[in-house]
Short mmCIF file of C-alpha atoms in Angstrom, two decimals:
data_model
loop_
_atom_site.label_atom_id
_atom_site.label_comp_id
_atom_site.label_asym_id
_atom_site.label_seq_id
_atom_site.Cartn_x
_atom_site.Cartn_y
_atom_site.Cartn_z
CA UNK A 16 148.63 72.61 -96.57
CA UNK A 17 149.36 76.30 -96.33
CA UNK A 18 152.70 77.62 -96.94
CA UNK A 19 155.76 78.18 -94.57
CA UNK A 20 154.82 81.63 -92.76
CA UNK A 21 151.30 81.95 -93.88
CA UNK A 22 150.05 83.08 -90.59
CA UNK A 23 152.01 86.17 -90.66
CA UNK A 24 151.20 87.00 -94.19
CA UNK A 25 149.17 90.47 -94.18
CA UNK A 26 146.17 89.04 -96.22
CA UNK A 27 145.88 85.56 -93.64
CA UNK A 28 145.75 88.04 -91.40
CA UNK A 29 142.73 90.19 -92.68
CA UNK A 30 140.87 87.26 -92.95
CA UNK A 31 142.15 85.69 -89.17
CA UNK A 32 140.21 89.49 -88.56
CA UNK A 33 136.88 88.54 -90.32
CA UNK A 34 136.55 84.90 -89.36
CA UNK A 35 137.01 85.53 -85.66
CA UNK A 36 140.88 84.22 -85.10
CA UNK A 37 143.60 82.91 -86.65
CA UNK A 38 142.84 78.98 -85.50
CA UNK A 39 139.56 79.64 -87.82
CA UNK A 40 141.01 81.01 -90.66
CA UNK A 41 143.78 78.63 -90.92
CA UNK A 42 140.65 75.96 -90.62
CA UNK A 43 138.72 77.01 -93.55
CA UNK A 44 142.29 77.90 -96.04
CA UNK A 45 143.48 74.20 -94.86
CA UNK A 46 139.92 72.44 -95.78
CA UNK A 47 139.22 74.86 -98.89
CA UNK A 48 142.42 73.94 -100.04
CA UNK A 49 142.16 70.00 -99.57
CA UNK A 50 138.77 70.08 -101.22
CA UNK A 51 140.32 71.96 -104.67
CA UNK A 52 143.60 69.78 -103.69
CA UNK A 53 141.42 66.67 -104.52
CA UNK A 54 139.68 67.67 -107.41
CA UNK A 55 142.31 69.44 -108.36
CA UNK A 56 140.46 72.34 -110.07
CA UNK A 57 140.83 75.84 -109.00
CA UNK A 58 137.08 76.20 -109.34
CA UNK A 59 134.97 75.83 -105.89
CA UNK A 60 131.30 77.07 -106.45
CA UNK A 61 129.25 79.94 -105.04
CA UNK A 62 128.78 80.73 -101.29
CA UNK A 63 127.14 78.09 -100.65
CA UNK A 64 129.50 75.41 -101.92
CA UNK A 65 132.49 76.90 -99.86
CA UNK A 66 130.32 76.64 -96.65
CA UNK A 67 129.52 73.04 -97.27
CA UNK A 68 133.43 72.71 -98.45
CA UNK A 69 134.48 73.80 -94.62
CA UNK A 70 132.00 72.86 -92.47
CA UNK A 71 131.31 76.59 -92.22
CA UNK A 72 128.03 76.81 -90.29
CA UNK A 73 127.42 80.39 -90.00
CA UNK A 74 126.25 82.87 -93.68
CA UNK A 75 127.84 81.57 -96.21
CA UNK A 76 128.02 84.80 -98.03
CA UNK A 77 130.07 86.68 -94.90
CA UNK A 78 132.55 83.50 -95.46
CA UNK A 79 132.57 84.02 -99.27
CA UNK A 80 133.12 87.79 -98.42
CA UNK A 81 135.63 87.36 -96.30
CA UNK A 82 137.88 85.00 -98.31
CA UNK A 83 137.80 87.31 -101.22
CA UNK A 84 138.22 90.38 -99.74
CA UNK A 85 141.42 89.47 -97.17
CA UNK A 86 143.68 90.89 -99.99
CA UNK A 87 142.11 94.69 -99.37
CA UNK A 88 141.18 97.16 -101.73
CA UNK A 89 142.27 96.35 -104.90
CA UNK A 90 144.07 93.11 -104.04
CA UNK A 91 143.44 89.70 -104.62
CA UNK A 92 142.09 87.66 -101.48
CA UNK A 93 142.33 83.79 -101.44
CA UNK A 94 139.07 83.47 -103.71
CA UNK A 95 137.93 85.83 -106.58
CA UNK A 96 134.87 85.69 -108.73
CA UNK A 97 135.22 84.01 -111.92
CA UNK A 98 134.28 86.74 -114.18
CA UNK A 99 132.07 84.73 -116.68
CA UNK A 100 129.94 83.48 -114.00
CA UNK A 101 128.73 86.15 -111.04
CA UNK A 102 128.46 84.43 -107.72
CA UNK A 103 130.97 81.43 -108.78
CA UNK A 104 134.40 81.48 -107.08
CA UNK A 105 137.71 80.05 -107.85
CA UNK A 106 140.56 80.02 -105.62
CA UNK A 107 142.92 82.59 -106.53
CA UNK A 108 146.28 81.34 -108.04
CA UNK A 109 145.56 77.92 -106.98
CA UNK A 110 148.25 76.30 -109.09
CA UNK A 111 150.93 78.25 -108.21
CA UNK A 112 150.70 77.26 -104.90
CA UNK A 113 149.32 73.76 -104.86
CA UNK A 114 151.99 70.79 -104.14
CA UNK A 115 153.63 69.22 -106.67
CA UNK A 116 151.36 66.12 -106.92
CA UNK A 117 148.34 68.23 -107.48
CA UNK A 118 150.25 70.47 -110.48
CA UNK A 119 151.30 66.66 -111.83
CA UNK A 120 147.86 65.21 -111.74
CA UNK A 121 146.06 68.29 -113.41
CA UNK A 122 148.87 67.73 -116.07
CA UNK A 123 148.07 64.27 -116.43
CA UNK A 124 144.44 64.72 -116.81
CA UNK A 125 144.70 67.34 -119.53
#
């Protein structure tokens, strides 16, 4: 579940901007999120992977694109490319922002 004010957060609403309105971004953060939420790894694929993740049924890559560049020039979006794998995507700072239980259960798997 997103945070407390995440709809007036400057980067939500870049990608509110891209996606076509805020009811669809809030959509695909909410079910990205509760996909990495249950597997609990920050890791979610390439473009393709995300799409399925959502439900997203338009290009993949313009949903990849999006998510990764709401931050703006030079700033981190809500995904980033992991840099040892091109086209592979993690969700940026994941477990900083994950509940609790999530943070506990990636503890208590390592």
């Amino acid at each position: 579940m997103g945070r407390p004010g995440l709809t007036l957060h400057r980067k939500f609403k870049h990608l509110a901007l891209r996606l076509g309105g805020p009811y669809v971004a809030r959509g695909v953060l909410e079910l990205l999120w509760d996909a990495a939420y249950e597997s609990g790894e920050e890791r979610v694929g390439d473009a393709l992977d995300i799409a399925v993740a959502v439900g997203w049924q338009g290009d993949p890559q313009q949903l990849a694109d999006a998510l990764s560049k709401a931050g703006g020039p030079g700033q981190a979006g809500f995904i980033e490319q992991v840099e040892e794998e091109p086209g592979i995507y993690r969700i940026h700072d994941l477990y900083d922002h994950a509940p609790r239980y999530v943070k506990r259960r990636v503890q208590l798997e390592a």
